[in-house]
Amino acid sequence: MDEQHLAPLSADEDSRFDGYSSSDDASVEVTSTVDECENELVRLSTCLQLESEFDNDDDQAFEWPEPPPTLLSSSSSDIEELADSQQVVLSTTSFNNGDTQEKSNSCKRRQWSIKEKLDAIALFDKNQSKRKTANEKGCTPAQLRNWIHNKENLLKMYKNKKGGKRKRLEGGGKKVVYADLDSRLFTWYRSRRTDPNDQSRAVADIRRERVTLRHLEKEGRRIAKELNHASPASSWYLRFLKRNGLSLQRPKRQDKVPLDEVHRLANSFYMFNRRASLWSIRRGPMGAFISEDICNMDESPLALFGDQAKRSVNDIGTSNEINGCISNKRFCTVLLTVFGKNQRMKPVVLFKGKGNIGVNEREQYSKGVDVIFTPKAVINGQSMDIYINKWLQKVYDGHPKLFIVDSANSHLKPEIIQKLRKKNVVVSIIPKGCTQYLQLLDTAVFSVFKNHYQAAADEYIDCYRSRSKIKLTAKQQRIICTRLISTAWIRTQKSIDFERAFLDIGYTWVDESPVSIRTLKGFIFDPSTVTSSTFNDDENEEKEEYNAKKTTVEEKKELTFVKHHQQQQIETAQRRSVYQKMKFDCSSFLFFIFLYFYFVLKI
């Protein structure tokens, strides 16, 4: 079952597709060119970060400042400098049974910063003796002569930003091999993300699109193909970021709650969970709950073969703002439910459409997921109700449960909460703005799940590397998506210790010791404050609820009385109007009769 995503798709005998599919959605092309594995990128990135500022970089594109003419001619000083740099020292001798062993180590040549070089030059200007200055500073006379010859260049470099920390002049190392690719790729990047220092552009012309490393590599391969040369390795793109002052950053979060407010909301959240554990018969250290009774549910967008990375390319030292939705290539939405123990819920996939699919397609869906169709592939009230019914079928056993969700509108439907309460399920809402700190799925699960999903997708593409392109219909896309999700979920359960994760974030507990969570620094919850006020608070809440219901009934009675009184007034007014009209009609009739007899008798 772990490799079900590699199983071939059956022939497309059923020509019926879901009504939502358009010409653009009916097929997807995935190139068979496979990127290097993510672990290799992490390893190379780590190596680049540990590399010192003075190590040679194959792609540095600096130009040497023009040295004085005296440096262009060879002299005996170069030989002297080389000889001085090859000094050998003997290590301390170690004695073992009277035998003496000597070890020699080569002494690494020291690196000198520009500031140190200028200090040595200033000392030479005072004493006018190269050898004396070299002895005092610990350098060779040849080095000092070289610094004196390049004094103007050193002064110019020292005035630049971070010049005092540099160990050498610009221009060292090999030149950029793919200079044309470097230039065109950076131009393409600027077309997606405007230079933050460019003040000439209007606000409407500023671009802030999301560009991931995988997206950058894909565009680089396309440009390299146009230029008719080999595509560079993945490490080249990491050096490209370094050369151009770019880095991989997480997107800026909007509408962040102040940290002190987060602490207050987090305290109320954990207080509610502890109080809820005292509302029923005690079953263990967590009161009415055990680890199997507590769960966390949330949904996340998912792209079929797109980049699932959270970090994107941005200029160093600037806020990583992204226009529009961060995940604007949603193929579906996946709902995950995790328990402290005994994972009982399958992943739920929300596809876009009306659900008008054939039996053949539904039979090819992975058995490890549940599929729901919604108009926009996002969760709504109807899909949430379907999910709750599935959840109750799998989880409900008569014991109290704690259902932890965020404050999304679809999670807060009154009829859904009421249905769960009837089944003795307590709904605990994570306060708005606190999900990044308090929701386990956001802090520890979704990132691991999407990494496994991406790995499974790469394995599927590798399986068909003999083909230049993979073309999938809308039906096949949905089938392979369910299989990839099922594989990723199986691997996620193997790689995460959910029991420990629930304990670390404070959803479960083993005693009444204070709780501090890794994701919210400086926050400590003291459970001892719960017991003293629990029962009084519960009694007050019951009274408030009773009073609210009583007030509601009285208001309804008063409103009914007012409506009845108004209706009576309207009916009385109508009767009076009819009576007046009848009275007028009767008077008119008698008057005409009188006139008639009057004229008849007169004639």
PDB file of N, CA and C in Angstrom, residues 23 61 72 82 223 267 275 282 301 329 372 449 549:
ATOM      1  N   SER A  23     -11.169  23.088 -20.646  1.00  0.00           N
ATOM      2  CA  SER A  23     -10.081  22.669 -21.507  1.00  0.00           C
ATOM      3  C   SER A  23      -8.739  22.818 -20.838  1.00  0.00           C
ATOM      4  N   ALA A  61      31.762  36.986  -9.874  1.00  0.00           N
ATOM      5  CA  ALA A  61      31.933  37.783 -11.089  1.00  0.00           C
ATOM      6  C   ALA A  61      32.525  39.131 -10.788  1.00  0.00           C
ATOM      7  N   LEU A  72      52.997  44.083 -11.630  1.00  0.00           N
ATOM      8  CA  LEU A  72      52.911  43.277 -12.837  1.00  0.00           C
ATOM      9  C   LEU A  72      54.220  42.576 -13.158  1.00  0.00           C
ATOM     10  N   LEU A  82      56.443  32.706  -0.982  1.00  0.00           N
ATOM     11  CA  LEU A  82      56.061  31.304  -1.087  1.00  0.00           C
ATOM     12  C   LEU A  82      56.832  30.451  -0.094  1.00  0.00           C
ATOM     13  N   ILE A 223      15.642  28.430 -20.016  1.00  0.00           N
ATOM     14  CA  ILE A 223      16.550  29.406 -20.624  1.00  0.00           C
ATOM     15  C   ILE A 223      17.807  28.715 -21.139  1.00  0.00           C
ATOM     16  N   ASN A 267      -3.639  31.240  27.002  1.00  0.00           N
ATOM     17  CA  ASN A 267      -3.977  30.851  28.373  1.00  0.00           C
ATOM     18  C   ASN A 267      -5.460  30.487  28.493  1.00  0.00           C
ATOM     19  N   ARG A 275     -10.647  22.707  31.921  1.00  0.00           N
ATOM     20  CA  ARG A 275     -11.970  22.740  32.558  1.00  0.00           C
ATOM     21  C   ARG A 275     -12.903  21.715  31.931  1.00  0.00           C
ATOM     22  N   ARG A 282     -14.086  11.007  35.888  1.00  0.00           N
ATOM     23  CA  ARG A 282     -12.639  10.937  35.711  1.00  0.00           C
ATOM     24  C   ARG A 282     -12.239   9.546  35.212  1.00  0.00           C
ATOM     25  N   PRO A 301      -4.536  23.584   1.422  1.00  0.00           N
ATOM     26  CA  PRO A 301      -4.563  23.440  -0.042  1.00  0.00           C
ATOM     27  C   PRO A 301      -3.426  22.564  -0.526  1.00  0.00           C
ATOM     28  N   LYS A 329      -2.320  27.928  -6.729  1.00  0.00           N
ATOM     29  CA  LYS A 329      -2.427  26.821  -7.657  1.00  0.00           C
ATOM     30  C   LYS A 329      -3.058  25.631  -6.946  1.00  0.00           C
ATOM     31  N   ILE A 372     -14.721  14.083  -1.304  1.00  0.00           N
ATOM     32  CA  ILE A 372     -15.917  14.925  -1.283  1.00  0.00           C
ATOM     33  C   ILE A 372     -15.761  15.976  -2.374  1.00  0.00           C
ATOM     34  N   PHE A 449       3.852  16.113   6.078  1.00  0.00           N
ATOM     35  CA  PHE A 449       2.956  15.467   5.118  1.00  0.00           C
ATOM     36  C   PHE A 449       3.243  15.935   3.694  1.00  0.00           C
ATOM     37  N   LYS A 549     -31.682  31.901  28.346  1.00  0.00           N
ATOM     38  CA  LYS A 549     -32.831  31.205  27.779  1.00  0.00           C
ATOM     39  C   LYS A 549     -34.138  31.807  28.282  1.00  0.00           C
TER      40      LYS A 549
END
